[in-house]
CSV table of N, CA and C in Angstrom, one decimal:
chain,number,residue,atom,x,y,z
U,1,UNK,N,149.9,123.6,119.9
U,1,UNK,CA,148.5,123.7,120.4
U,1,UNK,C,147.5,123.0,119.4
U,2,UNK,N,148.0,123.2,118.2
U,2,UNK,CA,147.1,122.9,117.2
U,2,UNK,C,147.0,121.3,117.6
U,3,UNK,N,147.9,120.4,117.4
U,3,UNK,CA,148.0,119.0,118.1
U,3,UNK,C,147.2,118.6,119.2
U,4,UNK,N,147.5,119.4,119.8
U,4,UNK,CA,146.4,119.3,121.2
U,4,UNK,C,144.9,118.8,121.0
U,5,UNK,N,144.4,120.1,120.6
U,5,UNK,CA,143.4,120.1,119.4
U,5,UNK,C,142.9,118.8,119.0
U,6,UNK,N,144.0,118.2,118.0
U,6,UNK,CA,143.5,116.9,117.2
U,6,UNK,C,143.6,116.2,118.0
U,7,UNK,N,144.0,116.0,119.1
U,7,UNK,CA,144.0,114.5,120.2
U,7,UNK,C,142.3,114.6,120.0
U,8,UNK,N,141.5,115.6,120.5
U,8,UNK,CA,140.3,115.2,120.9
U,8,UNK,C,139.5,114.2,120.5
U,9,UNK,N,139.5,114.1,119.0
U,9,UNK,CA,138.2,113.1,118.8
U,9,UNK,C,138.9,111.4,118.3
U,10,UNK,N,140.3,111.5,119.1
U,10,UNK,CA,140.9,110.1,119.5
U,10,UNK,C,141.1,110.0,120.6
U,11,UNK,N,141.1,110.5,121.9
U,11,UNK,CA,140.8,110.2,122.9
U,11,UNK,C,139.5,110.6,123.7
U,12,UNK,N,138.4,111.3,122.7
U,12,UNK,CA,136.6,110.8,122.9
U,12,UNK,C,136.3,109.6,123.1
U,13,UNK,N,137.0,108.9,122.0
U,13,UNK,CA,137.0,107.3,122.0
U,13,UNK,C,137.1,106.4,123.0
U,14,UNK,N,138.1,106.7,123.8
U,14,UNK,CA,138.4,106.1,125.1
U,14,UNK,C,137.3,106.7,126.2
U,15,UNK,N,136.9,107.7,126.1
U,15,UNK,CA,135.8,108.1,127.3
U,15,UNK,C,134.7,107.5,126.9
U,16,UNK,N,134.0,107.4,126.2
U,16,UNK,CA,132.6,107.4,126.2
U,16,UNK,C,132.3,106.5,124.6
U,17,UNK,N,131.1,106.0,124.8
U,17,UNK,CA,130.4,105.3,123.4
U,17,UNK,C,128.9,105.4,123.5
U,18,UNK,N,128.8,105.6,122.0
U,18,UNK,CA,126.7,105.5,122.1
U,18,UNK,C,126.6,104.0,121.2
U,19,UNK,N,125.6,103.9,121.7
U,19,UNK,CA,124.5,102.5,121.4
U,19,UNK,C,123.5,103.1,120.9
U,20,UNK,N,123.2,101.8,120.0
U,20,UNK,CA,122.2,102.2,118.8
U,20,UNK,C,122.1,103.2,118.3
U,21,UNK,N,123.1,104.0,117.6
U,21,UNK,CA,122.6,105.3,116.7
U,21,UNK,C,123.2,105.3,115.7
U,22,UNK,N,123.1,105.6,114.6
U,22,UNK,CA,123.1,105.5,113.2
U,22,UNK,C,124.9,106.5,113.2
U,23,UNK,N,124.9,107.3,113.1
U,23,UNK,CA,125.9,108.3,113.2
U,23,UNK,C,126.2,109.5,114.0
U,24,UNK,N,127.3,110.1,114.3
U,24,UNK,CA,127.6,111.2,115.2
U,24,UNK,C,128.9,111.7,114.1
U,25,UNK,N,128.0,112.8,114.2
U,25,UNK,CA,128.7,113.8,113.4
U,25,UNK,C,129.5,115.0,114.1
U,26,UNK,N,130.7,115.3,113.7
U,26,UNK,CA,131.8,116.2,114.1
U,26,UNK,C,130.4,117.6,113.7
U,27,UNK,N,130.1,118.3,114.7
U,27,UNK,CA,129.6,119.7,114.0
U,27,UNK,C,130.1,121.1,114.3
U,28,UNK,N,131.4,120.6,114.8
U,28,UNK,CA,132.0,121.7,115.3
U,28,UNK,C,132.6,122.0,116.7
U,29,UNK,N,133.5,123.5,116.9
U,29,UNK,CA,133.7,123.2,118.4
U,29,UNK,C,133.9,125.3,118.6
U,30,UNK,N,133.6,125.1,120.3
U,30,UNK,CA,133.4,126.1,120.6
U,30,UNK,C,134.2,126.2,121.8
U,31,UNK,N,134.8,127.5,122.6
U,31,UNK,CA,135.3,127.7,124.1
U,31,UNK,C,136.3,127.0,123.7
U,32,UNK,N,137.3,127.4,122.8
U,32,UNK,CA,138.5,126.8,123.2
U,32,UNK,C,139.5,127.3,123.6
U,33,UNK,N,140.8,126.7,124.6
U,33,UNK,CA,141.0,127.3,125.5
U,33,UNK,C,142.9,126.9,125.9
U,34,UNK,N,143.5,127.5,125.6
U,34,UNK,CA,144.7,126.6,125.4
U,34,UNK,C,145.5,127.1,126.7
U,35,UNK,N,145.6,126.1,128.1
U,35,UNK,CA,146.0,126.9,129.1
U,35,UNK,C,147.6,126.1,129.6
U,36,UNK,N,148.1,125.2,129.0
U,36,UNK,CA,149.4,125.0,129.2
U,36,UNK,C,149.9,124.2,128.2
U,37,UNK,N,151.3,124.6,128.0
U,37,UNK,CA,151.8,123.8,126.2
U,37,UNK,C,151.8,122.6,126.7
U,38,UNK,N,151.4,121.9,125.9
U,38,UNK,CA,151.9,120.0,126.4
U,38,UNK,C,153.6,119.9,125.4
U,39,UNK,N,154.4,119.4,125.8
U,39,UNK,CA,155.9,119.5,125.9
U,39,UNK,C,155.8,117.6,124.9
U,40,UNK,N,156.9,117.7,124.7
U,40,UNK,CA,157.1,116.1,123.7
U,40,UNK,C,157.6,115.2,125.0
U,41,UNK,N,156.8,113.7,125.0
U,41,UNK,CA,156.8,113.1,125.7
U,41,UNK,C,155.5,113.0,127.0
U,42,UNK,N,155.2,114.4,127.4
U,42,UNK,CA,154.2,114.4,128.1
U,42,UNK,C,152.9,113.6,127.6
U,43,UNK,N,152.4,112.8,129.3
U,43,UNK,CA,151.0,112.2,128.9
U,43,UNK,C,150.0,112.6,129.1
U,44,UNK,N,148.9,112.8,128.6
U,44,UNK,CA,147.6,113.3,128.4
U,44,UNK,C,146.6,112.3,128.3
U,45,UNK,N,145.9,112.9,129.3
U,45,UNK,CA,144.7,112.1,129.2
U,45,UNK,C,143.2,113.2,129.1
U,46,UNK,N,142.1,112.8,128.5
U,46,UNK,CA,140.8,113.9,128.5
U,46,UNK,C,139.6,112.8,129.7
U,47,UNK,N,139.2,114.0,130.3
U,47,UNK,CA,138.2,113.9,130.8
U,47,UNK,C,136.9,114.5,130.3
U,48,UNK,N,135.9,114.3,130.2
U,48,UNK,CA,134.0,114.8,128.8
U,48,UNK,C,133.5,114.5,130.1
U,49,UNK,N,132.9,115.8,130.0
U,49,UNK,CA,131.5,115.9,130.5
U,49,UNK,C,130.2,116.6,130.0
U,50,UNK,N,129.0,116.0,129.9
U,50,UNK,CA,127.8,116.4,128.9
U,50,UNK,C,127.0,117.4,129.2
U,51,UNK,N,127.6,118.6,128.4
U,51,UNK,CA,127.2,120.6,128.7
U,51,UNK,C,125.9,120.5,128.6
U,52,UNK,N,125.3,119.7,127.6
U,52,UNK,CA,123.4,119.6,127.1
U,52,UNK,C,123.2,118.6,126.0
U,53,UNK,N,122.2,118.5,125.5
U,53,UNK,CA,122.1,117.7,124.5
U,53,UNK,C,120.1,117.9,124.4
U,54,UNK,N,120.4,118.9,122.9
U,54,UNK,CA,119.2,119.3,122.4
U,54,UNK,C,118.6,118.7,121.2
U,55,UNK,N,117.1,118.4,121.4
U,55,UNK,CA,116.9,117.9,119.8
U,55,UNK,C,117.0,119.3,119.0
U,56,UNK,N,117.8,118.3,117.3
U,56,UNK,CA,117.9,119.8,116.5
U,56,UNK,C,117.6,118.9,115.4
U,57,UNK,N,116.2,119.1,114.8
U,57,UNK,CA,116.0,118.5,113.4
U,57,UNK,C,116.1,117.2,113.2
U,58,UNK,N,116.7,116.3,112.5
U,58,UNK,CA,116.7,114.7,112.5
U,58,UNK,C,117.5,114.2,113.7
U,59,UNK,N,118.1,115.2,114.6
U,59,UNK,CA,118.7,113.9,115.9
U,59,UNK,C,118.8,115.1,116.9
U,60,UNK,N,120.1,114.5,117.8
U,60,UNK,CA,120.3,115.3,118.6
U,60,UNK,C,121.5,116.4,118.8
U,61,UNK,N,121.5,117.1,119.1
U,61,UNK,CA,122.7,117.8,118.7
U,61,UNK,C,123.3,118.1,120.8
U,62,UNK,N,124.5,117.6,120.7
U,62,UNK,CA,125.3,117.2,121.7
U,62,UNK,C,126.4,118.4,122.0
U,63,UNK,N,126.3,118.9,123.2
U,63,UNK,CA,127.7,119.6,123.5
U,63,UNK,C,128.0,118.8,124.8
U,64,UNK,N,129.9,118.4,124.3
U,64,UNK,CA,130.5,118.2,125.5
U,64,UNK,C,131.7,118.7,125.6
U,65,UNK,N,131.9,118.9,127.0
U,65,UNK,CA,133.2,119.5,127.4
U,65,UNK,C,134.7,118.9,127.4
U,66,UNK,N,135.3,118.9,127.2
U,66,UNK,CA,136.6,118.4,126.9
U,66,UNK,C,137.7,118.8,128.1
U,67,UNK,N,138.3,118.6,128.8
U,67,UNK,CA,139.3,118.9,129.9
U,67,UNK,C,140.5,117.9,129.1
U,68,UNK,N,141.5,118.3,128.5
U,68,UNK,CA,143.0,117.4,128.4
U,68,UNK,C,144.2,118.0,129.4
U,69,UNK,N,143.9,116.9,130.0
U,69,UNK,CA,145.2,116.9,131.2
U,69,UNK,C,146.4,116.8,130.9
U,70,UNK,N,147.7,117.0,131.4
U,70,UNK,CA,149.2,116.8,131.2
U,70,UNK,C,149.3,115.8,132.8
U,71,UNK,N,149.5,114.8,133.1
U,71,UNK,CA,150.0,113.8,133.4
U,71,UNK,C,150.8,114.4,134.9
U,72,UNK,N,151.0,114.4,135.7
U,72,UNK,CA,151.7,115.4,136.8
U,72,UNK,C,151.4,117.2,136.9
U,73,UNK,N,150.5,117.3,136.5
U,73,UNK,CA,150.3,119.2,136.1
U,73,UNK,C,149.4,119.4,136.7
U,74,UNK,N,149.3,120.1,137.2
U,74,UNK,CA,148.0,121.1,137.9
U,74,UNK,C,147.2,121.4,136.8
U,75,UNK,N,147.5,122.5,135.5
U,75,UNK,CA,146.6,122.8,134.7
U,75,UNK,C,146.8,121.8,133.5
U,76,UNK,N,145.7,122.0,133.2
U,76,UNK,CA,144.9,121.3,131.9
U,76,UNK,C,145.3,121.8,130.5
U,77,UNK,N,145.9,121.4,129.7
U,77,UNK,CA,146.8,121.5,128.2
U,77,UNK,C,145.2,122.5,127.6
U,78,UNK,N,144.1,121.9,127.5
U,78,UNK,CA,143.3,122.7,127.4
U,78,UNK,C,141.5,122.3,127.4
U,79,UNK,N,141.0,123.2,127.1
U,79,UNK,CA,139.4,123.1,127.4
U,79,UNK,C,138.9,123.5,126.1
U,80,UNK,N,137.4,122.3,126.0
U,80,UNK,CA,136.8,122.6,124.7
U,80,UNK,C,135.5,122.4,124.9
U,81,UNK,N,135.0,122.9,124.5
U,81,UNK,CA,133.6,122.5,123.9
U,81,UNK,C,132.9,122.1,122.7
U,82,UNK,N,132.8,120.9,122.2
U,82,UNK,CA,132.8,119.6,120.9
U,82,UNK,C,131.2,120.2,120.8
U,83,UNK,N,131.2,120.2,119.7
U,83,UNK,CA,129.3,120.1,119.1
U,83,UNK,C,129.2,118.4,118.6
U,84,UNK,N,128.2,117.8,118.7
U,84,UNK,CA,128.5,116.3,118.3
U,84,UNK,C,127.0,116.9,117.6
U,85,UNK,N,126.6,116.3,116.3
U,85,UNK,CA,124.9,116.1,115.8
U,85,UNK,C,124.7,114.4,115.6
U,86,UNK,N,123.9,113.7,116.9
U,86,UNK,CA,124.1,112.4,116.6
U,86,UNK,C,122.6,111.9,116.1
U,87,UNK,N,122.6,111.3,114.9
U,87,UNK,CA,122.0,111.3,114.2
U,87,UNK,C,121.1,109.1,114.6
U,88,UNK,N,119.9,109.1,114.5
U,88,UNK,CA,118.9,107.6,114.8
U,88,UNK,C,119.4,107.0,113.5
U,89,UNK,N,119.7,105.7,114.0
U,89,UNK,CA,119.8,104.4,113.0
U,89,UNK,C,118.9,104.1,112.4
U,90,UNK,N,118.8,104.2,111.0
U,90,UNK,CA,118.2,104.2,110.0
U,90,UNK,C,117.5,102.9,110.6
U,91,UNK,N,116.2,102.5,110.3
U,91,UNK,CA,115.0,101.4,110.8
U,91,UNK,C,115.3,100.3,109.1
């Protein structure tokens, strides 16, 4: 499960990218949710979708949802919710 886990913020990469911003910071994670083992060999892919995105202090602080799929499966290996704090490009 714990593997699971670490796929996320290498296959964030493949969903989605920001333009012009200085940094995005890991700030944590919430709702997580472990609803089928992923097995060796199984493929996985995540699907993100953006829960909110609030100003907090010097940037924005980002929650998105995480769905990782198993490849042929009905349910989803598991569900998360990512805190991102993405921080403006220094001028």
């Amino acid at each position: 499960m714990t593997l699971t886990l670490s796929l996320v913020p290498r296959l964030s990469n493949d969903v989605f990218t920001f333009a012009n911003i200085g940094r995005a910071l890991n700030y944590g994670l919430d709702k997580v949710r472990f609803l089928s083992p992923v097995r060796p060999g199984d493929r996985v892919r995540a699907r993100a979708t953006t829960v909110s995105a609030d100003d907090s202090g010097p940037g924005v602080l980002a929650r998105v949802r995480y769905t990782i799929e198993i490849e042929d499966q009905e349910r989803p290996a598991c569900v998360v919710e990512a805190l991102m704090l993405v921080l403006p490009a220094a001028d």
